[in-house]
């Protein structure tokens, strides 16, 4: 399958780097990789900067899919993932590994993205080395310290450590300003998720996902779950609700992308495995996943990033959480919060399956999260920060 750009070995880039500033991008999970990839590509193409790509390897298989797709060969791969890793495992292994890497490579700046553990630990390790940190997708908040867990605190701690904040939206900037972050350090860029989405939509040859029968006029429900605060009973409720929907609506086909986390895997297989219209698949390649979202009648998810993608694609999404750090999708009307209560999920999804007006009202594409130019603005902002340009980038207006 086509990839989006050719990688270059680190040695070649170092050679080409005379007079250029080295910017280390650190990521570890799939969503970080998807959203960092457009920035790495822009840095590569810029005359002022040289990207050094470091991955903690927090997500082994899912990360490798993305770096392959975007043609990014990590310069350093710490390969920290272990089966059933705890938060402490990720913290200690990533911190020790990144400490060594930063000691050796001494970049001019470290960029981290989002709210995963790698994000926070990458920022912390850079801070210990007094290397400035730029945080991409800064300022998203629920102001509930346990939801999402541990991502809300990962974000807040990263904001405190970062010197440059790339806020995706005006609301995210307001959150940061409200917390006392200096306004001049905040750049409203849009979300690089939309840059990545647009890039894969342009790919010509995306193979279909294996294991899914032809829809043949049936409606596709696409589902994912992985949030730590949903482990246990909430996940059971969600899967039972999905089974109820299949039983109630015979023209519905469920495709469930099963996160490799064993805490998710065991329960989803137990409850949905036997249903003839439930198709449990391995997480598809990102480009194929985008194609599937485009075909979906309805998406049910507890993910953060899918709220952005569904809104941009105009695919109605029910969010299986009580709070979201991305209210822009709800305001746009494409996304609704339904929590994890079985009967509530069945009622809300049922309404969208039976009421065409309610469905049409949600099935509209909006772009509150970005316009596909976030990575361009981030690189412009870096030029401004390093005094290679006098101009701040114009802000993403939403
Ligand atoms: C992590 C992030 C979360 C992000 C999510 C996206 C943290 C604390 N959590 O959650 O913010 O939304 O990724 O997916 O950073 N596994 C594999 N192969 C993989 C990936 C995961 O086998 O490619 C399994 C491993 O058994 C691992 C488990 O999944 O122990 C959990 O992975 P982990 O990174 O700890 O947390 P996630 O739930 O994936």
Tab-separated table of C-alpha atoms and ligand atoms in Angstrom:
chain	number	residue	atom	x	y	z
A	1	UNK	CA	0.000	0.000	0.000
A	2	UNK	CA	1.174	3.560	-0.704
A	3	UNK	CA	2.858	5.485	2.075
A	4	UNK	CA	2.792	9.237	2.316
A	5	UNK	CA	6.501	10.102	2.231
A	6	UNK	CA	9.886	8.432	2.092
A	7	UNK	CA	11.942	8.224	5.289
A	8	UNK	CA	15.535	9.463	5.459
A	9	UNK	CA	18.115	7.915	7.801
A	10	UNK	CA	19.161	9.984	10.838
A	11	UNK	CA	22.797	10.187	9.672
A	12	UNK	CA	21.771	11.894	6.435
A	13	UNK	CA	19.601	14.338	8.270
A	14	UNK	CA	22.318	15.111	10.779
A	15	UNK	CA	24.690	15.811	7.916
A	16	UNK	CA	22.151	18.125	6.354
A	17	UNK	CA	21.595	19.809	9.642
A	18	UNK	CA	24.438	22.319	9.710
A	19	UNK	CA	22.864	25.567	10.798
A	20	UNK	CA	19.486	23.956	11.327
A	21	UNK	CA	17.743	23.510	14.644
A	22	UNK	CA	17.071	19.969	15.827
A	23	UNK	CA	13.530	19.413	17.067
A	24	UNK	CA	12.878	16.139	18.843
A	25	UNK	CA	9.371	14.749	18.459
A	26	UNK	CA	8.467	12.163	21.097
A	27	UNK	CA	5.437	9.882	20.812
A	28	UNK	CA	4.430	6.427	21.969
A	29	UNK	CA	0.812	5.556	21.235
A	30	UNK	CA	-1.137	5.330	18.017
A	31	UNK	CA	-3.091	8.600	18.327
A	32	UNK	CA	0.049	10.558	19.176
A	33	UNK	CA	1.776	9.081	16.117
A	34	UNK	CA	-1.122	9.935	13.772
A	35	UNK	CA	-1.210	13.523	15.007
A	36	UNK	CA	2.558	14.017	15.175
A	37	UNK	CA	3.200	12.609	11.685
A	38	UNK	CA	2.101	15.761	9.765
A	39	UNK	CA	4.389	17.866	11.980
A	40	UNK	CA	7.374	15.573	11.364
A	41	UNK	CA	6.750	15.806	7.626
A	42	UNK	CA	6.580	19.633	7.753
A	43	UNK	CA	9.750	19.837	9.851
A	44	UNK	CA	11.531	17.585	7.382
A	45	UNK	CA	10.545	19.858	4.516
A	46	UNK	CA	11.573	23.084	6.298
A	47	UNK	CA	14.990	24.685	5.717
A	48	UNK	CA	15.320	25.768	9.367
A	49	UNK	CA	14.666	22.543	11.282
A	50	UNK	CA	15.717	18.900	11.461
A	51	UNK	CA	13.303	16.499	13.176
A	52	UNK	CA	14.653	13.735	15.408
A	53	UNK	CA	11.920	11.138	15.792
A	54	UNK	CA	11.869	9.314	19.123
A	55	UNK	CA	9.249	6.786	20.116
A	56	UNK	CA	8.840	5.160	23.484
A	57	UNK	CA	7.097	2.237	21.776
A	58	UNK	CA	4.300	2.402	24.385
A	59	UNK	CA	2.050	0.803	21.733
A	60	UNK	CA	4.019	-1.721	19.737
A	61	UNK	CA	1.904	-2.983	16.826
A	62	UNK	CA	-0.444	-0.013	16.586
A	63	UNK	CA	2.431	2.450	16.477
A	64	UNK	CA	4.337	0.561	13.807
A	65	UNK	CA	1.238	0.666	11.542
A	66	UNK	CA	1.218	4.455	11.662
A	67	UNK	CA	4.921	5.099	11.198
A	68	UNK	CA	4.824	2.761	8.152
A	69	UNK	CA	1.839	4.563	6.675
A	70	UNK	CA	3.375	8.039	7.008
A	71	UNK	CA	6.857	6.916	5.973
A	72	UNK	CA	8.440	7.859	9.295
A	73	UNK	CA	11.291	5.702	10.546
A	74	UNK	CA	11.922	6.474	14.223
A	75	UNK	CA	15.529	7.473	14.874
A	76	UNK	CA	15.246	6.065	18.394
A	77	UNK	CA	12.780	3.406	19.552
A	78	UNK	CA	12.789	2.656	23.297
A	79	UNK	CA	10.432	-0.310	22.833
A	80	UNK	CA	9.048	-0.094	26.388
A	81	UNK	CA	5.740	-1.947	25.889
A	82	UNK	CA	5.105	-5.043	28.012
A	83	UNK	CA	1.906	-7.122	28.236
A	84	UNK	CA	-0.551	-5.656	30.755
A	85	UNK	CA	1.800	-2.757	31.527
A	86	UNK	CA	0.861	-0.547	34.465
A	87	UNK	CA	1.027	3.234	34.537
A	88	UNK	CA	4.084	2.931	36.778
A	89	UNK	CA	5.775	0.614	34.245
A	90	UNK	CA	5.235	3.129	31.446
A	91	UNK	CA	6.369	6.034	33.612
A	92	UNK	CA	9.591	4.501	34.854
A	93	UNK	CA	10.681	2.838	31.624
A	94	UNK	CA	9.901	5.848	29.441
A	95	UNK	CA	11.513	8.331	31.829
A	96	UNK	CA	14.741	6.356	32.159
A	97	UNK	CA	14.959	5.770	28.391
A	98	UNK	CA	14.167	9.363	27.422
A	99	UNK	CA	16.658	10.661	29.959
A	100	UNK	CA	19.455	8.767	28.193
A	101	UNK	CA	18.308	9.851	24.737
A	102	UNK	CA	18.065	13.534	25.667
A	103	UNK	CA	21.439	13.409	27.353
A	104	UNK	CA	22.984	12.127	24.169
A	105	UNK	CA	21.118	14.074	21.484
A	106	UNK	CA	20.478	17.442	23.204
A	107	UNK	CA	17.858	18.848	20.809
A	108	UNK	CA	16.930	22.548	20.771
A	109	UNK	CA	13.327	21.691	21.580
A	110	UNK	CA	11.121	18.707	22.384
A	111	UNK	CA	7.633	18.392	20.920
A	112	UNK	CA	5.025	16.177	22.562
A	113	UNK	CA	1.405	15.639	21.516
A	114	UNK	CA	-1.851	15.045	23.337
A	115	UNK	CA	-2.460	13.393	26.705
A	116	UNK	CA	-0.894	9.933	26.812
A	117	UNK	CA	1.682	8.909	29.383
A	118	UNK	CA	4.441	9.304	26.808
A	119	UNK	CA	3.312	12.940	26.367
A	120	UNK	CA	3.713	13.856	30.010
A	121	UNK	CA	6.864	11.819	30.580
A	122	UNK	CA	8.446	13.246	27.410
A	123	UNK	CA	7.769	16.769	28.695
A	124	UNK	CA	9.087	15.912	32.157
A	125	UNK	CA	12.303	14.369	30.812
A	126	UNK	CA	12.909	17.433	28.627
A	127	UNK	CA	12.271	19.750	31.567
A	128	UNK	CA	14.857	17.875	33.634
A	129	UNK	CA	17.354	18.687	30.854
A	130	UNK	CA	16.190	22.336	30.692
A	131	UNK	CA	15.164	21.780	27.085
A	132	UNK	CA	12.076	23.798	26.078
A	133	UNK	CA	8.923	21.775	25.417
A	134	UNK	CA	6.235	22.503	22.835
A	135	UNK	CA	2.884	20.841	23.562
A	136	UNK	CA	0.714	20.032	20.570
A	137	UNK	CA	-3.042	19.833	21.328
A	138	UNK	CA	-2.636	21.844	24.526
A	139	UNK	CA	-5.482	23.166	26.655
A	140	UNK	CA	-8.150	20.443	26.366
A	141	UNK	CA	-9.843	20.013	29.728
A	142	UNK	CA	-12.727	18.362	31.512
A	143	UNK	CA	-11.648	19.793	34.883
A	144	UNK	CA	-12.475	16.378	36.362
A	145	UNK	CA	-9.154	14.924	37.473
A	146	UNK	CA	-10.319	11.297	37.072
A	147	UNK	CA	-12.061	11.623	33.712
A	148	UNK	CA	-10.445	10.786	31.411
A	149	UNK	CA	-7.961	8.951	33.606
A	150	UNK	CA	-5.028	9.589	33.612
A	151	UNK	CA	-5.223	11.814	30.542
A	152	UNK	CA	-6.733	14.879	32.231
A	153	UNK	CA	-3.780	15.129	34.603
A	154	UNK	CA	-1.283	14.218	31.883
A	155	UNK	CA	-2.542	17.257	29.991
A	156	UNK	CA	-2.484	19.619	32.934
A	157	UNK	CA	1.008	18.564	33.989
A	158	UNK	CA	2.259	18.863	30.412
A	159	UNK	CA	0.820	22.396	30.197
A	160	UNK	CA	2.740	23.342	33.322
A	161	UNK	CA	5.987	21.948	31.885
A	162	UNK	CA	5.674	23.310	28.343
A	163	UNK	CA	7.088	26.629	27.205
A	164	UNK	CA	5.127	26.774	23.948
A	165	UNK	CA	1.468	25.726	23.739
A	166	UNK	CA	-0.145	24.731	20.451
A	167	UNK	CA	-3.836	25.016	21.301
A	168	UNK	CA	-6.088	23.458	18.659
A	169	UNK	CA	-9.055	25.773	19.259
A	170	UNK	CA	-9.909	29.151	20.767
A	171	UNK	CA	-11.616	27.351	23.653
A	172	UNK	CA	-8.428	25.424	24.459
A	173	UNK	CA	-6.542	28.729	24.488
A	174	UNK	CA	-9.111	30.220	26.889
A	175	UNK	CA	-8.620	27.261	29.237
A	176	UNK	CA	-4.866	27.840	29.287
A	177	UNK	CA	-5.174	31.598	29.787
A	178	UNK	CA	-7.611	30.921	32.637
A	179	UNK	CA	-4.910	28.803	34.297
A	180	UNK	CA	-2.377	31.627	34.145
A	181	UNK	CA	-0.380	30.399	31.132
A	182	UNK	CA	1.119	33.468	29.391
A	183	UNK	CA	-0.980	34.361	26.361
A	184	UNK	CA	2.033	35.053	24.140
A	185	UNK	CA	3.179	31.425	24.559
A	186	UNK	CA	-0.103	30.093	23.093
A	187	UNK	CA	-0.648	29.564	19.369
A	188	UNK	CA	-4.108	28.546	18.103
A	189	UNK	CA	-3.292	26.163	15.277
A	190	UNK	CA	-6.212	23.785	14.693
A	191	UNK	CA	-5.706	20.096	15.390
A	192	UNK	CA	-3.149	18.136	13.383
A	193	UNK	CA	-5.705	15.279	13.446
A	194	UNK	CA	-7.427	17.040	10.569
A	195	UNK	CA	-4.142	17.367	8.632
A	196	UNK	CA	-3.638	13.585	8.998
A	197	UNK	CA	-7.258	12.848	8.105
A	198	UNK	CA	-7.069	14.883	4.919
A	199	UNK	CA	-3.748	13.279	3.969
A	200	UNK	CA	-5.118	9.736	4.155
A	201	UNK	CA	-8.346	10.710	2.402
A	202	UNK	CA	-6.170	11.614	-0.590
A	203	UNK	CA	-4.552	8.143	-0.719
A	204	UNK	CA	-5.741	6.247	-3.790
A	205	UNK	CA	-5.219	2.609	-2.827
A	206	UNK	CA	-6.498	1.740	0.636
A	207	UNK	CA	-7.264	-1.981	0.982
A	208	UNK	CA	-10.593	-2.907	2.579
A	209	UNK	CA	-10.479	-4.277	6.116
A	210	UNK	CA	-10.473	-8.083	6.252
A	211	UNK	CA	-13.192	-9.921	8.146
A	212	UNK	CA	-16.126	-7.647	7.318
A	213	UNK	CA	-18.897	-8.973	5.039
A	214	UNK	CA	-20.407	-6.707	2.359
A	215	UNK	CA	-22.947	-4.336	3.904
A	216	UNK	CA	-25.600	-5.184	1.282
A	217	UNK	CA	-27.943	-2.386	2.321
A	218	UNK	CA	-27.446	-2.941	6.037
A	219	UNK	CA	-26.435	-0.104	8.345
A	220	UNK	CA	-22.940	-0.130	9.831
A	221	UNK	CA	-22.461	0.541	13.535
A	222	UNK	CA	-18.780	1.109	14.200
A	223	UNK	CA	-17.574	0.799	17.788
A	224	UNK	CA	-14.378	1.135	19.842
A	225	UNK	CA	-13.620	1.308	23.575
A	226	UNK	CA	-10.437	1.558	25.605
A	227	UNK	CA	-10.752	4.220	28.357
A	228	UNK	CA	-9.306	3.137	31.688
A	229	UNK	CA	-12.173	4.688	33.654
A	230	UNK	CA	-14.552	2.407	31.693
A	231	UNK	CA	-12.705	-0.842	32.543
A	232	UNK	CA	-14.904	-3.335	34.409
A	233	UNK	CA	-18.664	-2.799	34.776
A	234	UNK	CA	-19.020	0.197	32.392
A	235	UNK	CA	-17.474	-1.842	29.568
A	236	UNK	CA	-19.901	-4.702	30.242
A	237	UNK	CA	-22.837	-2.274	30.079
A	238	UNK	CA	-21.580	-0.880	26.759
A	239	UNK	CA	-21.162	-4.319	25.168
A	240	UNK	CA	-24.555	-5.496	26.427
A	241	UNK	CA	-26.104	-2.362	24.907
A	242	UNK	CA	-24.454	-3.133	21.565
A	243	UNK	CA	-25.861	-6.676	21.728
A	244	UNK	CA	-29.336	-5.279	22.506
A	245	UNK	CA	-29.101	-3.005	19.454
A	246	UNK	CA	-28.172	-5.928	17.199
A	247	UNK	CA	-31.106	-7.945	18.543
A	248	UNK	CA	-33.541	-5.066	18.154
A	249	UNK	CA	-32.505	-3.845	14.665
A	250	UNK	CA	-31.981	-6.703	12.179
A	251	UNK	CA	-30.672	-4.402	9.426
A	252	UNK	CA	-27.686	-3.395	11.570
A	253	UNK	CA	-24.173	-4.812	11.311
A	254	UNK	CA	-21.713	-4.153	14.120
A	255	UNK	CA	-18.003	-3.799	13.435
A	256	UNK	CA	-16.000	-3.545	16.636
A	257	UNK	CA	-12.337	-2.589	16.474
A	258	UNK	CA	-10.905	-4.342	19.515
A	259	UNK	CA	-8.109	-2.473	21.302
A	260	UNK	CA	-5.213	-4.866	22.100
A	261	UNK	CA	-5.487	-4.112	25.806
A	262	UNK	CA	-6.421	-7.423	27.513
A	263	UNK	CA	-8.762	-5.567	29.912
A	264	UNK	CA	-10.906	-4.704	26.869
A	265	UNK	CA	-10.350	-7.844	24.817
A	266	UNK	CA	-11.566	-10.394	27.379
A	267	UNK	CA	-14.938	-8.732	28.008
A	268	UNK	CA	-15.796	-7.802	24.436
A	269	UNK	CA	-15.154	-11.357	23.276
A	270	UNK	CA	-17.218	-12.796	26.101
A	271	UNK	CA	-20.300	-10.668	25.317
A	272	UNK	CA	-20.239	-10.084	21.553
A	273	UNK	CA	-18.177	-12.883	20.060
A	274	UNK	CA	-21.107	-15.243	19.338
A	275	UNK	CA	-23.484	-12.771	17.717
A	276	UNK	CA	-23.795	-13.468	13.964
A	277	UNK	CA	-23.896	-9.761	13.077
A	278	UNK	CA	-21.034	-8.678	15.371
A	279	UNK	CA	-17.638	-8.580	13.674
A	280	UNK	CA	-14.743	-8.180	16.070
A	281	UNK	CA	-11.676	-6.992	14.180
A	282	UNK	CA	-8.082	-6.104	15.015
A	283	UNK	CA	-7.511	-2.302	14.962
A	284	UNK	CA	-7.227	-1.604	11.223
A	285	UNK	CA	-4.539	0.536	9.627
A	286	UNK	CA	-5.399	4.213	10.109
A	287	UNK	CA	-6.241	4.867	6.427
A	288	UNK	CA	-8.557	1.850	6.305
A	289	UNK	CA	-10.119	2.962	9.585
A	290	UNK	CA	-10.915	6.363	8.065
A	291	UNK	CA	-12.628	4.621	5.133
A	292	UNK	CA	-14.681	2.573	7.603
A	293	UNK	CA	-15.732	5.685	9.513
A	294	UNK	CA	-16.886	7.229	6.236
A	295	UNK	CA	-19.118	4.199	5.631
A	296	UNK	CA	-20.525	4.094	9.164
A	297	UNK	CA	-24.143	4.952	9.825
A	298	UNK	CA	-23.327	5.550	13.470
A	299	UNK	CA	-20.129	5.473	15.546
A	300	UNK	CA	-20.091	4.505	19.242
A	301	UNK	CA	-16.831	5.223	21.023
A	302	UNK	CA	-15.121	6.344	24.215
A	303	UNK	CA	-12.143	7.687	22.245
A	304	UNK	CA	-11.104	11.337	22.147
A	305	UNK	CA	-9.671	11.563	18.646
A	306	UNK	CA	-12.623	9.842	16.997
A	307	UNK	CA	-14.817	12.711	18.215
A	308	UNK	CA	-12.683	15.013	16.061
A	309	UNK	CA	-12.668	12.696	13.064
A	310	UNK	CA	-16.410	11.958	13.185
A	311	UNK	CA	-17.172	15.683	13.348
A	312	UNK	CA	-14.961	16.422	10.348
A	313	UNK	CA	-16.462	13.514	8.383
A	314	UNK	CA	-20.062	14.286	9.365
A	315	UNK	CA	-20.653	10.819	10.827
A	316	UNK	CA	-22.884	10.885	13.936
A	317	UNK	CA	-21.027	9.659	17.009
A	318	UNK	CA	-22.329	8.670	20.429
A	319	UNK	CA	-19.609	9.117	23.036
A	320	UNK	CA	-19.588	6.470	25.761
A	321	UNK	CA	-18.376	8.815	28.479
A	322	UNK	CA	-19.903	11.252	30.952
A	323	UNK	CA	-17.638	14.180	30.130
A	324	UNK	CA	-15.522	15.233	27.196
A	325	UNK	CA	-12.553	17.530	26.793
A	326	UNK	CA	-13.722	18.179	23.225
A	327	UNK	CA	-17.106	19.950	23.561
A	328	UNK	CA	-16.670	21.529	20.112
A	329	UNK	CA	-18.038	18.339	18.495
A	330	UNK	CA	-21.145	18.460	20.682
A	331	UNK	CA	-21.715	22.140	19.901
A	332	UNK	CA	-21.339	21.347	16.201
A	333	UNK	CA	-24.121	18.763	16.657
A	334	UNK	CA	-22.296	15.709	15.247
A	335	UNK	CA	-21.384	14.210	18.616
A	336	UNK	CA	-23.525	13.436	21.676
A	337	UNK	CA	-22.470	12.233	25.117
A	338	UNK	CA	-24.431	9.168	26.238
A	339	UNK	CA	-22.386	7.742	29.139
A	340	UNK	CA	-22.088	4.023	29.797
A	341	UNK	CA	-25.561	3.089	31.019
A	342	UNK	CA	-26.939	0.195	28.948
A	343	UNK	CA	-30.525	1.437	28.604
A	344	UNK	CA	-29.420	4.985	27.833
A	345	UNK	CA	-27.119	3.840	25.032
A	346	UNK	CA	-29.863	1.648	23.542
A	347	UNK	CA	-32.385	4.498	23.713
A	348	UNK	CA	-30.100	7.133	22.133
A	349	UNK	CA	-28.761	4.860	19.400
A	350	UNK	CA	-32.296	3.554	18.796
A	351	UNK	CA	-33.542	7.087	18.259
A	352	UNK	CA	-30.908	7.682	15.570
A	353	UNK	CA	-31.759	4.342	13.935
A	354	UNK	CA	-35.482	5.122	13.749
A	355	UNK	CA	-35.872	8.909	13.498
A	356	UNK	CA	-34.553	10.186	10.130
A	357	UNK	CA	-34.854	13.861	11.144
A	358	UNK	CA	-32.841	13.349	14.343
A	359	UNK	CA	-30.275	11.405	12.332
A	360	UNK	CA	-29.961	14.008	9.552
A	361	UNK	CA	-29.520	16.780	12.099
A	362	UNK	CA	-26.365	15.022	13.331
A	363	UNK	CA	-25.004	13.786	10.000
A	364	UNK	CA	-23.426	17.078	8.927
A	365	UNK	CA	-19.707	17.725	8.499
A	366	UNK	CA	-18.193	20.578	10.522
A	367	UNK	CA	-14.640	21.720	11.098
A	368	UNK	CA	-14.372	23.227	14.587
A	369	UNK	CA	-11.226	21.170	15.213
A	370	UNK	CA	-9.074	22.230	12.289
A	371	UNK	CA	-8.706	23.102	8.623
A	372	UNK	CA	-5.809	20.843	7.640
A	373	UNK	CA	-3.178	23.575	8.200
A	374	UNK	CA	-2.286	22.945	11.850
A	375	UNK	CA	1.173	21.481	11.175
A	376	UNK	CA	1.979	24.411	8.872
A	377	UNK	CA	1.049	26.872	11.678
A	378	UNK	CA	3.072	24.884	14.225
A	379	UNK	CA	6.208	25.124	12.095
A	380	UNK	CA	5.558	28.855	11.523
A	381	UNK	CA	5.193	29.287	15.284
A	382	UNK	CA	8.509	27.485	15.832
A	383	UNK	CA	10.179	29.877	13.374
A	384	UNK	CA	8.738	32.771	15.370
A	385	UNK	CA	9.822	31.244	18.698
A	386	UNK	CA	13.395	30.717	17.467
A	387	UNK	CA	13.446	34.233	15.931
A	388	UNK	CA	13.779	32.932	12.407
A	389	UNK	CA	10.708	34.985	11.526
A	390	UNK	CA	9.096	38.160	12.904
A	391	UNK	CA	5.564	36.980	12.207
A	392	UNK	CA	3.312	35.000	14.462
A	393	UNK	CA	1.176	32.596	12.412
A	394	UNK	CA	-2.427	33.688	11.867
A	395	UNK	CA	-4.703	31.815	14.271
A	396	UNK	CA	-7.037	29.010	13.273
A	397	UNK	CA	-10.446	30.665	13.525
A	398	UNK	CA	-12.707	27.562	13.729
B	1	LIG	C1	-3.117	4.520	25.821
B	1	LIG	C2	-3.109	5.930	26.443
B	1	LIG	C3	-4.425	6.632	26.145
B	1	LIG	C4	-4.743	6.625	24.667
B	1	LIG	C5	-4.710	5.197	24.157
B	1	LIG	C6	-4.959	5.148	22.654
B	1	LIG	C7	-1.861	6.200	28.527
B	1	LIG	C8	-1.854	6.065	30.008
B	1	LIG	N1	-2.978	5.812	27.892
B	1	LIG	O1	-4.085	3.736	26.507
B	1	LIG	O2	-4.319	7.971	26.587
B	1	LIG	O3	-6.025	7.171	24.465
B	1	LIG	O4	-3.426	4.643	24.445
B	1	LIG	O5	-4.999	3.830	22.192
B	1	LIG	O6	-0.888	6.644	27.955
B	1	LIG	N2	-1.255	-3.196	23.598
B	1	LIG	C9	-0.685	-4.061	22.690
B	1	LIG	N3	-0.266	-3.576	21.482
B	1	LIG	C10	-0.364	-2.262	21.146
B	1	LIG	C11	-0.957	-1.382	22.087
B	1	LIG	C12	-1.383	-1.862	23.306
B	1	LIG	O7	-0.595	-5.246	22.941
B	1	LIG	O8	0.021	-1.878	20.035
B	1	LIG	C13	-1.751	-3.723	24.903
B	1	LIG	C14	-0.673	-4.064	25.901
B	1	LIG	O9	-1.050	-5.223	26.567
B	1	LIG	C15	-0.711	-2.930	26.883
B	1	LIG	C16	-2.182	-2.552	26.858
B	1	LIG	O10	-2.584	-2.750	25.508
B	1	LIG	O11	-0.315	-3.338	28.150
B	1	LIG	C17	-2.488	-1.162	27.315
B	1	LIG	O12	-1.714	-0.182	26.635
B	1	LIG	P1	-1.383	1.222	27.390
B	1	LIG	O13	-0.519	2.027	26.488
B	1	LIG	O14	-0.917	0.944	28.770
B	1	LIG	O15	-2.773	1.937	27.582
B	1	LIG	P2	-3.973	2.138	26.560
B	1	LIG	O16	-5.187	1.636	27.230
B	1	LIG	O17	-3.620	1.606	25.233
